[in-house]
PDB file of C-alpha atoms in Angstrom:
ATOM      1  CA  UNK A 267     -22.396 -98.712  18.803  1.00 62.00           C
ATOM      2  CA  UNK A 268     -21.423 -95.304  19.598  1.00 65.00           C
ATOM      3  CA  UNK A 269     -23.799 -92.995  20.319  1.00 64.00           C
ATOM      4  CA  UNK A 270     -23.959 -90.409  18.060  1.00 64.00           C
ATOM      5  CA  UNK A 271     -21.423 -86.982  18.647  1.00 63.00           C
ATOM      6  CA  UNK A 272     -22.967 -84.279  20.427  1.00 63.00           C
ATOM      7  CA  UNK A 273     -22.414 -80.770  19.600  1.00 59.00           C
ATOM      8  CA  UNK A 274     -20.184 -79.011  21.937  1.00 58.00           C
ATOM      9  CA  UNK A 275     -21.414 -76.619  24.376  1.00 57.00           C
ATOM     10  CA  UNK A 276     -21.855 -73.086  22.935  1.00 57.00           C
ATOM     11  CA  UNK A 277     -19.605 -70.646  24.569  1.00 55.00           C
ATOM     12  CA  UNK A 278     -21.138 -68.292  26.860  1.00 57.00           C
ATOM     13  CA  UNK A 279     -21.733 -64.575  25.571  1.00 57.00           C
ATOM     14  CA  UNK A 280     -18.678 -62.138  26.090  1.00 54.00           C
ATOM     15  CA  UNK A 281     -18.808 -59.921  29.124  1.00 58.00           C
ATOM     16  CA  UNK A 282     -16.359 -57.203  30.100  1.00 60.00           C
ATOM     17  CA  UNK A 283     -13.495 -58.830  31.760  1.00 58.00           C
ATOM     18  CA  UNK A 284     -14.175 -62.365  30.474  1.00 56.00           C
ATOM     19  CA  UNK A 285     -11.135 -62.952  28.009  1.00 55.00           C
ATOM     20  CA  UNK A 286     -12.639 -63.648  24.403  1.00 56.00           C
ATOM     21  CA  UNK A 287     -10.117 -66.474  23.266  1.00 59.00           C
ATOM     22  CA  UNK A 288      -9.693 -69.291  23.528  1.00 57.00           C
ATOM     23  CA  UNK A 289     -13.347 -70.148  23.582  1.00 57.00           C
ATOM     24  CA  UNK A 290     -14.788 -71.369  26.817  1.00 61.00           C
ATOM     25  CA  UNK A 291     -15.251 -75.230  25.428  1.00 60.00           C
ATOM     26  CA  UNK A 292     -14.922 -77.731  28.216  1.00 66.00           C
ATOM     27  CA  UNK A 293     -11.422 -79.506  27.727  1.00 66.00           C
ATOM     28  CA  UNK A 294     -11.232 -82.379  25.154  1.00 67.00           C
ATOM     29  CA  UNK A 295     -14.113 -80.863  23.466  1.00 69.00           C
ATOM     30  CA  UNK A 296     -13.085 -78.884  20.501  1.00 68.00           C
ATOM     31  CA  UNK A 297     -15.116 -78.838  17.699  1.00 68.00           C
ATOM     32  CA  UNK A 298     -13.140 -80.732  14.268  1.00 73.00           C
ATOM     33  CA  UNK A 299     -12.484 -78.559  11.107  1.00 71.00           C
ATOM     34  CA  UNK A 300     -12.846 -80.098   8.238  1.00 75.00           C
ATOM     35  CA  UNK A 301     -12.776 -77.515   5.815  1.00 76.00           C
ATOM     36  CA  UNK A 302     -11.420 -73.822   5.192  1.00 72.00           C
ATOM     37  CA  UNK A 303     -14.240 -71.121   6.712  1.00 69.00           C
ATOM     38  CA  UNK A 304     -15.764 -69.360   3.759  1.00 71.00           C
ATOM     39  CA  UNK A 305     -13.701 -65.991   2.581  1.00 68.00           C
ATOM     40  CA  UNK A 306     -15.348 -62.659   4.147  1.00 67.00           C
ATOM     41  CA  UNK A 307     -17.019 -60.442   1.255  1.00 62.00           C
ATOM     42  CA  UNK A 308     -14.559 -57.257   0.738  1.00 64.00           C
ATOM     43  CA  UNK A 309     -15.301 -53.981   0.166  1.00 63.00           C
ATOM     44  CA  UNK A 310     -13.862 -52.582  -2.124  1.00 65.00           C
ATOM     45  CA  UNK A 311     -13.123 -49.052  -3.066  1.00 68.00           C
ATOM     46  CA  UNK A 312     -11.762 -46.463  -5.454  1.00 73.00           C
ATOM     47  CA  UNK A 313      -9.840 -43.668  -4.547  1.00 73.00           C
ATOM     48  CA  UNK A 314      -8.328 -41.197  -7.154  1.00 75.00           C
ATOM     49  CA  UNK A 315      -5.226 -38.791  -6.153  1.00 72.00           C
ATOM     50  CA  UNK A 316      -4.498 -36.324  -8.116  1.00 73.00           C
ATOM     51  CA  UNK A 317      -1.268 -35.060  -7.711  1.00 71.00           C
ATOM     52  CA  UNK A 318      -0.161 -31.245  -9.548  1.00 74.00           C
ATOM     53  CA  UNK A 319       3.627 -30.696 -10.045  1.00 72.00           C
ATOM     54  CA  UNK A 320       5.148 -27.618 -10.680  1.00 70.00           C
ATOM     55  CA  UNK A 321       6.427 -27.174 -14.254  1.00 68.00           C
ATOM     56  CA  UNK A 322      10.002 -26.700 -14.621  1.00 61.00           C
ATOM     57  CA  UNK A 323      12.114 -25.612 -17.463  1.00 59.00           C
ATOM     58  CA  UNK A 324      15.559 -26.637 -17.870  1.00 56.00           C
ATOM     59  CA  UNK A 325      18.242 -24.443 -19.847  1.00 54.00           C
ATOM     60  CA  UNK A 326      20.572 -26.275 -21.890  1.00 68.00           C
ATOM     61  CA  UNK A 327      24.014 -25.329 -20.797  1.00 81.00           C
ATOM     62  CA  UNK A 328      24.944 -22.238 -18.779  1.00 88.00           C
ATOM     63  CA  UNK A 329      25.700 -18.923 -20.426  1.00 92.00           C
ATOM     64  CA  UNK A 330      28.418 -16.551 -19.531  1.00 91.00           C
ATOM     65  CA  UNK A 331      27.687 -12.893 -18.243  1.00 92.00           C
ATOM     66  CA  UNK A 332      26.902 -10.160 -21.198  1.00 92.00           C
ATOM     67  CA  UNK A 333      29.954  -8.046 -19.971  1.00 92.00           C
ATOM     68  CA  UNK A 334      33.132  -9.033 -17.840  1.00 90.00           C
ATOM     69  CA  UNK A 335      33.395  -7.697 -14.742  1.00 91.00           C
ATOM     70  CA  UNK A 336      35.779  -4.864 -15.448  1.00 90.00           C
ATOM     71  CA  UNK A 337      33.679  -3.828 -18.738  1.00 89.00           C
ATOM     72  CA  UNK A 338      31.997  -0.769 -16.684  1.00 84.00           C
ATOM     73  CA  UNK A 339      32.886   1.479 -19.474  1.00 89.00           C
ATOM     74  CA  UNK A 340      30.651  -0.418 -21.278  1.00 89.00           C
ATOM     75  CA  UNK A 341      27.563   1.293 -20.040  1.00 89.00           C
ATOM     76  CA  UNK A 342      28.545   4.916 -18.719  1.00 91.00           C
ATOM     77  CA  UNK A 343      25.522   5.854 -16.860  1.00 91.00           C
ATOM     78  CA  UNK A 344      25.998   2.522 -14.745  1.00 91.00           C
ATOM     79  CA  UNK A 345      29.356   3.211 -14.323  1.00 91.00           C
ATOM     80  CA  UNK A 346      28.375   7.231 -13.277  1.00 93.00           C
ATOM     81  CA  UNK A 347      25.845   6.079 -11.142  1.00 93.00           C
ATOM     82  CA  UNK A 348      28.161   3.602  -9.213  1.00 91.00           C
ATOM     83  CA  UNK A 349      31.250   5.739  -8.784  1.00 93.00           C
ATOM     84  CA  UNK A 350      29.016   8.791  -7.400  1.00 95.00           C
ATOM     85  CA  UNK A 351      26.160   7.304  -5.948  1.00 93.00           C
ATOM     86  CA  UNK A 352      27.211   3.574  -5.618  1.00 93.00           C
ATOM     87  CA  UNK A 353      23.904   3.135  -2.779  1.00 93.00           C
ATOM     88  CA  UNK A 354      21.090   4.503  -5.128  1.00 94.00           C
ATOM     89  CA  UNK A 355      22.311   1.868  -7.738  1.00 94.00           C
ATOM     90  CA  UNK A 356      22.210  -1.090  -5.482  1.00 94.00           C
ATOM     91  CA  UNK A 357      18.455   0.176  -4.439  1.00 94.00           C
ATOM     92  CA  UNK A 358      17.424   0.304  -8.428  1.00 94.00           C
ATOM     93  CA  UNK A 359      19.465  -3.536  -8.737  1.00 94.00           C
ATOM     94  CA  UNK A 360      17.533  -4.458  -5.913  1.00 94.00           C
ATOM     95  CA  UNK A 361      14.178  -3.164  -7.002  1.00 94.00           C
ATOM     96  CA  UNK A 362      14.723  -4.415 -10.330  1.00 94.00           C
ATOM     97  CA  UNK A 363      15.266  -8.106  -9.294  1.00 93.00           C
ATOM     98  CA  UNK A 364      12.049  -7.929  -7.506  1.00 92.00           C
ATOM     99  CA  UNK A 365      13.143  -7.487  -3.788  1.00 92.00           C
ATOM    100  CA  UNK A 366      12.285  -4.367  -2.944  1.00 88.00           C
ATOM    101  CA  UNK A 367      14.422  -0.806  -2.116  1.00 86.00           C
ATOM    102  CA  UNK A 368      14.876  -1.610   1.601  1.00 89.00           C
ATOM    103  CA  UNK A 369      16.870  -4.795   1.288  1.00 90.00           C
ATOM    104  CA  UNK A 370      19.932  -3.661   0.969  1.00 90.00           C
ATOM    105  CA  UNK A 371      19.299  -1.547   4.179  1.00 89.00           C
ATOM    106  CA  UNK A 372      17.719  -3.988   5.921  1.00 90.00           C
ATOM    107  CA  UNK A 373      20.151  -6.913   4.769  1.00 88.00           C
ATOM    108  CA  UNK A 374      24.312  -7.174   5.541  1.00 90.00           C
ATOM    109  CA  UNK A 375      25.518  -9.015   2.187  1.00 92.00           C
ATOM    110  CA  UNK A 376      22.832  -7.864  -0.037  1.00 94.00           C
ATOM    111  CA  UNK A 377      25.222  -6.886  -3.181  1.00 95.00           C
ATOM    112  CA  UNK A 378      26.406 -11.209  -3.184  1.00 95.00           C
ATOM    113  CA  UNK A 379      22.744 -11.741  -3.116  1.00 95.00           C
ATOM    114  CA  UNK A 380      21.588 -10.226  -5.748  1.00 95.00           C
ATOM    115  CA  UNK A 381      24.620 -11.793  -7.821  1.00 96.00           C
ATOM    116  CA  UNK A 382      23.598 -15.081  -6.832  1.00 96.00           C
ATOM    117  CA  UNK A 383      20.185 -14.643  -7.126  1.00 95.00           C
ATOM    118  CA  UNK A 384      21.054 -12.995 -10.710  1.00 96.00           C
ATOM    119  CA  UNK A 385      23.206 -15.463 -11.455  1.00 95.00           C
ATOM    120  CA  UNK A 386      21.095 -18.738 -11.233  1.00 94.00           C
ATOM    121  CA  UNK A 387      17.839 -17.106 -12.568  1.00 93.00           C
ATOM    122  CA  UNK A 388      19.215 -16.384 -15.575  1.00 93.00           C
ATOM    123  CA  UNK A 389      21.491 -19.545 -15.809  1.00 93.00           C
ATOM    124  CA  UNK A 390      24.817 -18.003 -15.942  1.00 94.00           C
ATOM    125  CA  UNK A 391      27.847 -20.322 -15.192  1.00 93.00           C
ATOM    126  CA  UNK A 392      29.750 -19.509 -12.062  1.00 94.00           C
ATOM    127  CA  UNK A 393      30.098 -20.433  -8.436  1.00 94.00           C
ATOM    128  CA  UNK A 394      29.765 -19.103  -4.894  1.00 94.00           C
ATOM    129  CA  UNK A 395      32.792 -18.689  -4.426  1.00 95.00           C
ATOM    130  CA  UNK A 396      33.933 -16.778  -7.368  1.00 95.00           C
ATOM    131  CA  UNK A 397      30.574 -14.646  -6.395  1.00 96.00           C
ATOM    132  CA  UNK A 398      32.185 -14.066  -2.848  1.00 96.00           C
ATOM    133  CA  UNK A 399      35.578 -13.775  -4.467  1.00 96.00           C
ATOM    134  CA  UNK A 400      34.219 -10.942  -6.712  1.00 96.00           C
ATOM    135  CA  UNK A 401      32.055  -9.262  -4.454  1.00 96.00           C
ATOM    136  CA  UNK A 402      34.987  -9.031  -2.037  1.00 96.00           C
ATOM    137  CA  UNK A 403      37.381  -8.080  -4.307  1.00 95.00           C
ATOM    138  CA  UNK A 404      35.599  -5.290  -6.417  1.00 94.00           C
ATOM    139  CA  UNK A 405      32.158  -4.869  -5.639  1.00 95.00           C
ATOM    140  CA  UNK A 406      31.811  -1.338  -7.486  1.00 95.00           C
ATOM    141  CA  UNK A 407      32.255  -3.806 -10.705  1.00 95.00           C
ATOM    142  CA  UNK A 408      29.921  -6.471  -9.201  1.00 95.00           C
ATOM    143  CA  UNK A 409      27.543  -3.577  -9.213  1.00 95.00           C
ATOM    144  CA  UNK A 410      28.195  -2.207 -12.551  1.00 95.00           C
ATOM    145  CA  UNK A 411      27.956  -5.874 -13.813  1.00 96.00           C
ATOM    146  CA  UNK A 412      24.596  -6.512 -12.433  1.00 96.00           C
ATOM    147  CA  UNK A 413      23.193  -3.689 -13.371  1.00 95.00           C
ATOM    148  CA  UNK A 414      24.859  -4.078 -16.854  1.00 95.00           C
ATOM    149  CA  UNK A 415      23.021  -7.947 -17.185  1.00 95.00           C
ATOM    150  CA  UNK A 416      20.047  -6.523 -16.113  1.00 95.00           C
ATOM    151  CA  UNK A 417      19.807  -4.116 -19.186  1.00 93.00           C
ATOM    152  CA  UNK A 418      20.710  -7.033 -21.199  1.00 94.00           C
ATOM    153  CA  UNK A 419      18.045  -9.677 -19.603  1.00 92.00           C
ATOM    154  CA  UNK A 420      15.351  -6.310 -20.269  1.00 90.00           C
ATOM    155  CA  UNK A 421      16.845  -5.895 -24.219  1.00 90.00           C
ATOM    156  CA  UNK A 422      16.562  -9.643 -24.471  1.00 85.00           C
ATOM    157  CA  UNK A 423      13.300 -10.641 -23.096  1.00 75.00           C
TER     158      UNK A 423
END
């Protein structure tokens, strides 16, 4: 009869500088595993994530400008102001659009920027190329058109 199997010697406690694995069993005396180890108790935690999104309002279809580029005689006050004091009209338009009266002084290309801003805000059809060409070809007409459009938006809303 064979002697009863002896338990493998206990591994030495871990000390710095000693590798943790493999365990320090003498060669040929590794324990035999006959069943799977029991699962570890897992702690669960619930995390609540709150997402806030900005509300986006989409307008269906783009509209046209309320008046054409050459519709200067539809509003004689903006026409006169544009002809005799274009800088004052530009600062007025800039202020009404929320950019402040110093914007035209500090920003080259302010008229183009204001036209693009108004077109996008009011969902007016057009392209950047259209805006650029209009400002380059007839800046005074663009300035008067912006003033008329702001008046139209103010009356409408």
